[in-house]
Short mmCIF file of C-alpha atoms in Angstrom, two decimals:
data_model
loop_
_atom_site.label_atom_id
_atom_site.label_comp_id
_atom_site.label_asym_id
_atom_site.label_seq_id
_atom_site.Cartn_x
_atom_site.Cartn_y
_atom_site.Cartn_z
CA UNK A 577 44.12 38.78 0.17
CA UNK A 578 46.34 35.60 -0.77
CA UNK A 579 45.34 32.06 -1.54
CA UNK A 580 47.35 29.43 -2.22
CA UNK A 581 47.40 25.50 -2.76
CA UNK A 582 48.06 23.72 0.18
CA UNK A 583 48.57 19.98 -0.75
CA UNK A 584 45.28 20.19 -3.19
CA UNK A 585 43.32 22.16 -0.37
CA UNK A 586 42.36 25.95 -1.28
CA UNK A 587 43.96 28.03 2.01
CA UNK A 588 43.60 31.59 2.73
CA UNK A 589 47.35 32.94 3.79
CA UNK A 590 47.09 34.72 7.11
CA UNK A 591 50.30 36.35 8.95
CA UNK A 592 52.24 33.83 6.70
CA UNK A 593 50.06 30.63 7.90
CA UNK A 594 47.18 28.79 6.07
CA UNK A 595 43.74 29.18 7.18
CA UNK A 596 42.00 26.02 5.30
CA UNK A 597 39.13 27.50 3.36
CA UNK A 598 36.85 24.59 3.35
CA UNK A 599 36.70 24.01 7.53
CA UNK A 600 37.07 28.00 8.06
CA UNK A 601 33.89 27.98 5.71
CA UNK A 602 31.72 25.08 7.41
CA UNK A 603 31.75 23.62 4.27
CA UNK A 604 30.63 26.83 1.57
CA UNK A 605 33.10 26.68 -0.58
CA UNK A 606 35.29 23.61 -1.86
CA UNK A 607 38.82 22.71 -0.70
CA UNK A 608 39.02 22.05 -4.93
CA UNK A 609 41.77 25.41 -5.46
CA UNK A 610 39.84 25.45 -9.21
CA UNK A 611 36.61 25.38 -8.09
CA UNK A 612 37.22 28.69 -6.12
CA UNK A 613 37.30 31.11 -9.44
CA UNK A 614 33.84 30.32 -10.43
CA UNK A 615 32.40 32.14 -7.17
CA UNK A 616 34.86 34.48 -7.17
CA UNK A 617 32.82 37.18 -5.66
CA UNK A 618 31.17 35.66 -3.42
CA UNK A 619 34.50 34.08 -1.74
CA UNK A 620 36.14 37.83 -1.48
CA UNK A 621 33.28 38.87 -0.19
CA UNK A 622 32.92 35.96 2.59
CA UNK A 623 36.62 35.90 3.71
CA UNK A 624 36.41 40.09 3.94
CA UNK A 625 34.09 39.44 7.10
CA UNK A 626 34.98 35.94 8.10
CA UNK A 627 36.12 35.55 11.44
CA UNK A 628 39.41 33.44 11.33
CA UNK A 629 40.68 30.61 12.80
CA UNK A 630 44.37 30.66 13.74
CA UNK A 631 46.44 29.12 10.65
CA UNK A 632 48.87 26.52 10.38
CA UNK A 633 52.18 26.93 9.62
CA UNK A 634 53.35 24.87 6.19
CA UNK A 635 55.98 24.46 4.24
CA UNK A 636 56.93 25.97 0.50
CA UNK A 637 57.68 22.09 -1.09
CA UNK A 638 54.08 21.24 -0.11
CA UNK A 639 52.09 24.21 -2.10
CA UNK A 640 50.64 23.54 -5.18
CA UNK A 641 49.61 26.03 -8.47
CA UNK A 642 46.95 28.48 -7.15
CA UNK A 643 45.11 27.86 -10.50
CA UNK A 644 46.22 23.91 -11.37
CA UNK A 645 43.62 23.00 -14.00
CA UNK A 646 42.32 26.19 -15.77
CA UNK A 647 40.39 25.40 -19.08
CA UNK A 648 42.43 27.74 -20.96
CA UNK A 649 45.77 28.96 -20.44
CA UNK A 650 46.93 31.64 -22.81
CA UNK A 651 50.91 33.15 -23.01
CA UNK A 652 52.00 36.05 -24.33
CA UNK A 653 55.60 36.23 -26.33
CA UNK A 654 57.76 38.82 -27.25
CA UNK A 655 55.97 41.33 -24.46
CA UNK A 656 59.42 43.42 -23.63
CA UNK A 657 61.47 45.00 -26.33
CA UNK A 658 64.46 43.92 -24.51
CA UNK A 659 63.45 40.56 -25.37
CA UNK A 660 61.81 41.32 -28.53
CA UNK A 661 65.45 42.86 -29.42
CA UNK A 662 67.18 39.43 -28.28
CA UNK A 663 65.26 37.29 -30.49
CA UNK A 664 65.47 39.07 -33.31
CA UNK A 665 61.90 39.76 -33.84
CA UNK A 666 60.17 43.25 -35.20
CA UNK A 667 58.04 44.60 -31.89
CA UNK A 668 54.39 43.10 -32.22
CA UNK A 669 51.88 45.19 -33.13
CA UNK A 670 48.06 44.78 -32.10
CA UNK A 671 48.59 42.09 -29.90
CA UNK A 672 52.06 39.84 -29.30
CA UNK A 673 52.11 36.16 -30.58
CA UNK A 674 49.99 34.16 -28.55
CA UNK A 675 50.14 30.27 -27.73
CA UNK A 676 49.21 27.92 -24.69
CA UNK A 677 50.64 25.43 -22.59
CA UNK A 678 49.11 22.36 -21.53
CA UNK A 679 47.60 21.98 -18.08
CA UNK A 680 49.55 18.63 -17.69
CA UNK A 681 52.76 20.61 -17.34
CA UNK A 682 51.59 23.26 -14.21
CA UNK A 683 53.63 22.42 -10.78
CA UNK A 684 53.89 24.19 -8.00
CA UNK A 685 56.49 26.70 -6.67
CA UNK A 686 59.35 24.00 -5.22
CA UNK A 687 59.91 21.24 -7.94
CA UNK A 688 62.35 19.05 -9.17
CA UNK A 689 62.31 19.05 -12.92
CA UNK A 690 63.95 15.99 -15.48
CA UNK A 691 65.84 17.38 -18.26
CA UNK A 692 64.25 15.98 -21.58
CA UNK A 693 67.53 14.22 -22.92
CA UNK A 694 69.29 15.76 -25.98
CA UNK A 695 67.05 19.11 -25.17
CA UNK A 696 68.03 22.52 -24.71
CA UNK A 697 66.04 24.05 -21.95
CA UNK A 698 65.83 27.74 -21.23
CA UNK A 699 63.88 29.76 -18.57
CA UNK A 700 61.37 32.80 -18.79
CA UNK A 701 60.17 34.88 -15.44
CA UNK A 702 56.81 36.01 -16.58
CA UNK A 703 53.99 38.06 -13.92
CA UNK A 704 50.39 35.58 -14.39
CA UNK A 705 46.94 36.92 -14.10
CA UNK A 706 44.64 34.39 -13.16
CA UNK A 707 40.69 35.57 -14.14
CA UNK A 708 38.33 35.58 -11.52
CA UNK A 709 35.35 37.12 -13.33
CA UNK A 710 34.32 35.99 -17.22
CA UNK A 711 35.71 38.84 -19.79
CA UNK A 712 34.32 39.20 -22.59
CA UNK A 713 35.05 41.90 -25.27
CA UNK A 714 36.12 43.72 -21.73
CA UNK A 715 38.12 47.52 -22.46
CA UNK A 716 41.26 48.34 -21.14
CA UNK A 717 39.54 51.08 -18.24
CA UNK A 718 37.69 47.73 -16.80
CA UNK A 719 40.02 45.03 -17.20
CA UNK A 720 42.00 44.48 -13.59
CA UNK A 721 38.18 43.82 -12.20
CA UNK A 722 38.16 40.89 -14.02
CA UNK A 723 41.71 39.69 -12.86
CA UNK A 724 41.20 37.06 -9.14
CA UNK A 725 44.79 37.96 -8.44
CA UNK A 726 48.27 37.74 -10.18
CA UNK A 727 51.01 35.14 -9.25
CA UNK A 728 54.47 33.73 -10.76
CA UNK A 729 54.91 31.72 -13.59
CA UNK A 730 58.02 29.88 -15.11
CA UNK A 731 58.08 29.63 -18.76
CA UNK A 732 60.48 26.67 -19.05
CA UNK A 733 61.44 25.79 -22.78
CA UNK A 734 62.80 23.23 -24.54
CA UNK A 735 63.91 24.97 -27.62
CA UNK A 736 65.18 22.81 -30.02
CA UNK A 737 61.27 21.17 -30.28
CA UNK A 738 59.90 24.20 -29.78
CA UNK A 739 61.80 25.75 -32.93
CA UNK A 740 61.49 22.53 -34.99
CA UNK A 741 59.90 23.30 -38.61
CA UNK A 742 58.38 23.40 -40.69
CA UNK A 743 56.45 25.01 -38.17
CA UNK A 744 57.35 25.97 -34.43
CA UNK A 745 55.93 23.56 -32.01
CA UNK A 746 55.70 26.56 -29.18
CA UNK A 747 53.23 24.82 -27.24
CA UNK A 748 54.77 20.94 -27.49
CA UNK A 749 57.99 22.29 -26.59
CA UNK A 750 57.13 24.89 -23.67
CA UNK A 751 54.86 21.66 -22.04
CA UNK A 752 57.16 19.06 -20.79
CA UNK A 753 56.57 17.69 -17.77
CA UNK A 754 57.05 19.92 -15.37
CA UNK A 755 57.63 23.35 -17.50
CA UNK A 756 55.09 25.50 -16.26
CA UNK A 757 55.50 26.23 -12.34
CA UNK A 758 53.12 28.43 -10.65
CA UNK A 759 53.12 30.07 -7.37
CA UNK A 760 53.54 30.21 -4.34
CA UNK A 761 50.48 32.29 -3.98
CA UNK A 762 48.12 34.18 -5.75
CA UNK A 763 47.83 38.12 -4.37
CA UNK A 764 44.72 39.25 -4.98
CA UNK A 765 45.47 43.26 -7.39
CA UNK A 766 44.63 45.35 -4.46
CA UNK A 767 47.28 43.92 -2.23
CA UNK A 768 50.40 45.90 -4.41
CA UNK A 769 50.60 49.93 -4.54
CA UNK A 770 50.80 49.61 -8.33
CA UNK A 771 49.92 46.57 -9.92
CA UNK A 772 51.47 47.44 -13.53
CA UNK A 773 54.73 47.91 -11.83
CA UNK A 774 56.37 44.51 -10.12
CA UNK A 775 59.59 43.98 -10.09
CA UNK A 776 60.60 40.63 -11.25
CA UNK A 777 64.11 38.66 -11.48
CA UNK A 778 65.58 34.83 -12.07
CA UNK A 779 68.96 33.91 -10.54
CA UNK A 780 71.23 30.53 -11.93
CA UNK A 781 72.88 28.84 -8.66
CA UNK A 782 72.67 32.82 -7.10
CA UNK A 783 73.69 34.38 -10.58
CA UNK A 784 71.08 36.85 -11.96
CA UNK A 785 70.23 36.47 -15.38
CA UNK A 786 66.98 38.13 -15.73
CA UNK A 787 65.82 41.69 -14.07
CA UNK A 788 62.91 44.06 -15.24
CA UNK A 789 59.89 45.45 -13.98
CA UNK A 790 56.28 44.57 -15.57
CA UNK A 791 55.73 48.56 -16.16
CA UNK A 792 58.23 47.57 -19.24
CA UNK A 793 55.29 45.43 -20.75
CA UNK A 794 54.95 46.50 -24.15
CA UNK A 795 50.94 45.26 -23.95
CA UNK A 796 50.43 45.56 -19.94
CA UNK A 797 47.73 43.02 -18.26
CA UNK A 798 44.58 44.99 -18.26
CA UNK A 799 45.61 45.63 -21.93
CA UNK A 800 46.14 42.17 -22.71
CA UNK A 801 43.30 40.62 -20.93
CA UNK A 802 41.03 43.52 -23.21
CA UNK A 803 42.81 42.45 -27.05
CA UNK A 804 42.27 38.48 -26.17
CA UNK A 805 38.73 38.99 -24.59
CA UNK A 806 37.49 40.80 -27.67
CA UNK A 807 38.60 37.73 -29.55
CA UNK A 808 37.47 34.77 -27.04
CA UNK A 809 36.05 34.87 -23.77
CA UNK A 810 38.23 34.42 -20.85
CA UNK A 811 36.61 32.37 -18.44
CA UNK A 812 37.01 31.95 -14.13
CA UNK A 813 40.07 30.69 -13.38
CA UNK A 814 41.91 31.06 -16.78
CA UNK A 815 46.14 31.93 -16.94
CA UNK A 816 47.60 34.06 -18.54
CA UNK A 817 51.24 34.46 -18.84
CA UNK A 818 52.57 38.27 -19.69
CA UNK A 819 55.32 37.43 -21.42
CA UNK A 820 59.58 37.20 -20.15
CA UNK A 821 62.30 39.84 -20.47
CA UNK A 822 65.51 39.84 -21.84
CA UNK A 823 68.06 37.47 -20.52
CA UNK A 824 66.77 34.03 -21.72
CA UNK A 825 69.52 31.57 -22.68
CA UNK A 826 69.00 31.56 -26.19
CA UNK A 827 69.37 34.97 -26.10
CA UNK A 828 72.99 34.90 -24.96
CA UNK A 829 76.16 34.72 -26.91
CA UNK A 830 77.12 31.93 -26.51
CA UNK A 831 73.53 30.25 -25.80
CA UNK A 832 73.03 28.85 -22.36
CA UNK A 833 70.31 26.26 -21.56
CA UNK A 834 69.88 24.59 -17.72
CA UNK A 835 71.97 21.76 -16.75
CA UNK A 836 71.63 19.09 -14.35
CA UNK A 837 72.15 20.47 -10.69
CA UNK A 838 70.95 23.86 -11.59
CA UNK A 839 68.84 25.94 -9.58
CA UNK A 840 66.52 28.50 -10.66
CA UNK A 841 65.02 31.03 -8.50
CA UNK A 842 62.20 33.23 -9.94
CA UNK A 843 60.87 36.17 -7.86
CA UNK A 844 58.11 38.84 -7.87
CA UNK A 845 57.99 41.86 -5.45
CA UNK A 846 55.15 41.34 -3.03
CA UNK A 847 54.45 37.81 -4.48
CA UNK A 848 57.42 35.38 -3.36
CA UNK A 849 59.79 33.16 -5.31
CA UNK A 850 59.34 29.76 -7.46
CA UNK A 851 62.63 27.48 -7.57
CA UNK A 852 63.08 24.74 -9.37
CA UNK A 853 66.20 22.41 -9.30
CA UNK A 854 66.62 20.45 -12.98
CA UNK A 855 68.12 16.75 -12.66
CA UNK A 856 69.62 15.10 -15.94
CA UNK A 857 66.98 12.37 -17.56
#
């Protein structure tokens, strides 16, 4: 199953058109996209038997986040040693740093994003797991039955505030408006062969600059979602981004942040793509 964010309405994607949840429903469950999580169960269980409607078609610039206003949203860094290696960090041990970014900043998939002026702003592909079922000190063997469905995320960065001291200001600087683009859709685990092994790449105006697969995840999702869950509860409808591999621009020698005109295409196997075209301020 996929849902996505149809102009604020929750839609169920069928043969590539959107089947409005709220009229297919007779008015069950909300056309709210947030509201879905927190009857999780009893949604997959209702569109499983649901007789249909023909969808509509729609286009990509009109979808939303599949998950626009979680209460928490949690990201994982330095979650590939390739990128570990580029940053100059030791590999984490236990669990990798952890930060958030603010709700304000989730788009959808097709955006136009303002360049904060003076900035230096960098990308990061990252797989997102969006909870569908409270976890709560949850182990590793149980964790993807707590996980509503995974989409892609954008980690955009503006590094020079985000590496300020005398302390980093991660989640300041990766919360611009605009920096956290989600989308298009959100694939529900059971939809991929192997959900611990996506492919995943960002192209620059059709030049690759990131490429990996999320088997390379030093802590994989259901082991993430188990280390944060025995330290907080993650609740219906929470984020959580897995972390980016190597190929970021302040990895690069020289450094290489996104300049007005730029387009950025971000892709998952079996997902779809995000792009985003940046505009000077």
């Amino acid at each position: 199953m996929r849902i996505a964010n149809l102009s604020g309405r929750l839609v169920l994607i069928v043969g590539g058109r959107a089947v409005d949840v709220r009229e297919a429903s007779e008015g069950r469950f909300e056309s709210d996209p947030q509201a879905i999580y927190d009857r999780w169960a009893e949604f997959r269980s209702w569109a499983a038997q649901a007789d249909l409607p023909a969808g509509a078609e729609f286009g990509a610039a009109d979808l939303g986040a599949p998950a626009p206003a979680p209460r928490q949203l949690l990201a994982a860094g330095l979650n590939y040693r390739d990128h570990v290696g580029e940053s100059g960090f030791a590999v984490p041990e236990g669990l990798p740093p952890v930060f958030t970014k603010f709700a304000s900043s989730i788009t959808g998939p097709v955006t136009t994003v303002r360049l904060p002026p003076g900035g230096h702003t960098d990308w990061e592909i990252e797989l997102v797991a969006v909870i569908g079922t409270r976890a709560w000190q949850v182990a590793e063997s149980d964790a993807w039955r707590h996980v509503a469905g995974l989409t892609i995320g954008q980690d955009l960065s503006e590094r020079i505030s985000q590496l300020a001291g005398p302390a980093p200001q991660f989640s300041l600087g990766k919360s611009l408006p605009g920096f956290t683009p989600m989308g298009p859709y959100l694939v529900t685990p059971d939809e991929f062969a192997n959900p611990d092994d996506l492919g995943l790449r960002a192209t620059i105006n059709g030049e690759q600059v990131q490429k990996a697969r999320t088997s390379e995840l030093i802590f994989s999702v259901p082991m993430l979602i188990s280390r944060l869950s025995a330290r907080l509860p993650l609740l219906p409808g929470d984020v959580i981004f897995t972390g980016t591999p190597a190929g970021v621009g302040l990895g690069r020698d020289p450094q290489r942040w996104l300049a007005d005109g730029d387009e950025l295409v971000s892709a998952i196997d079996g997902i779809g793509e995000l792009r985003q075209r940046f505009t000077a301020a």
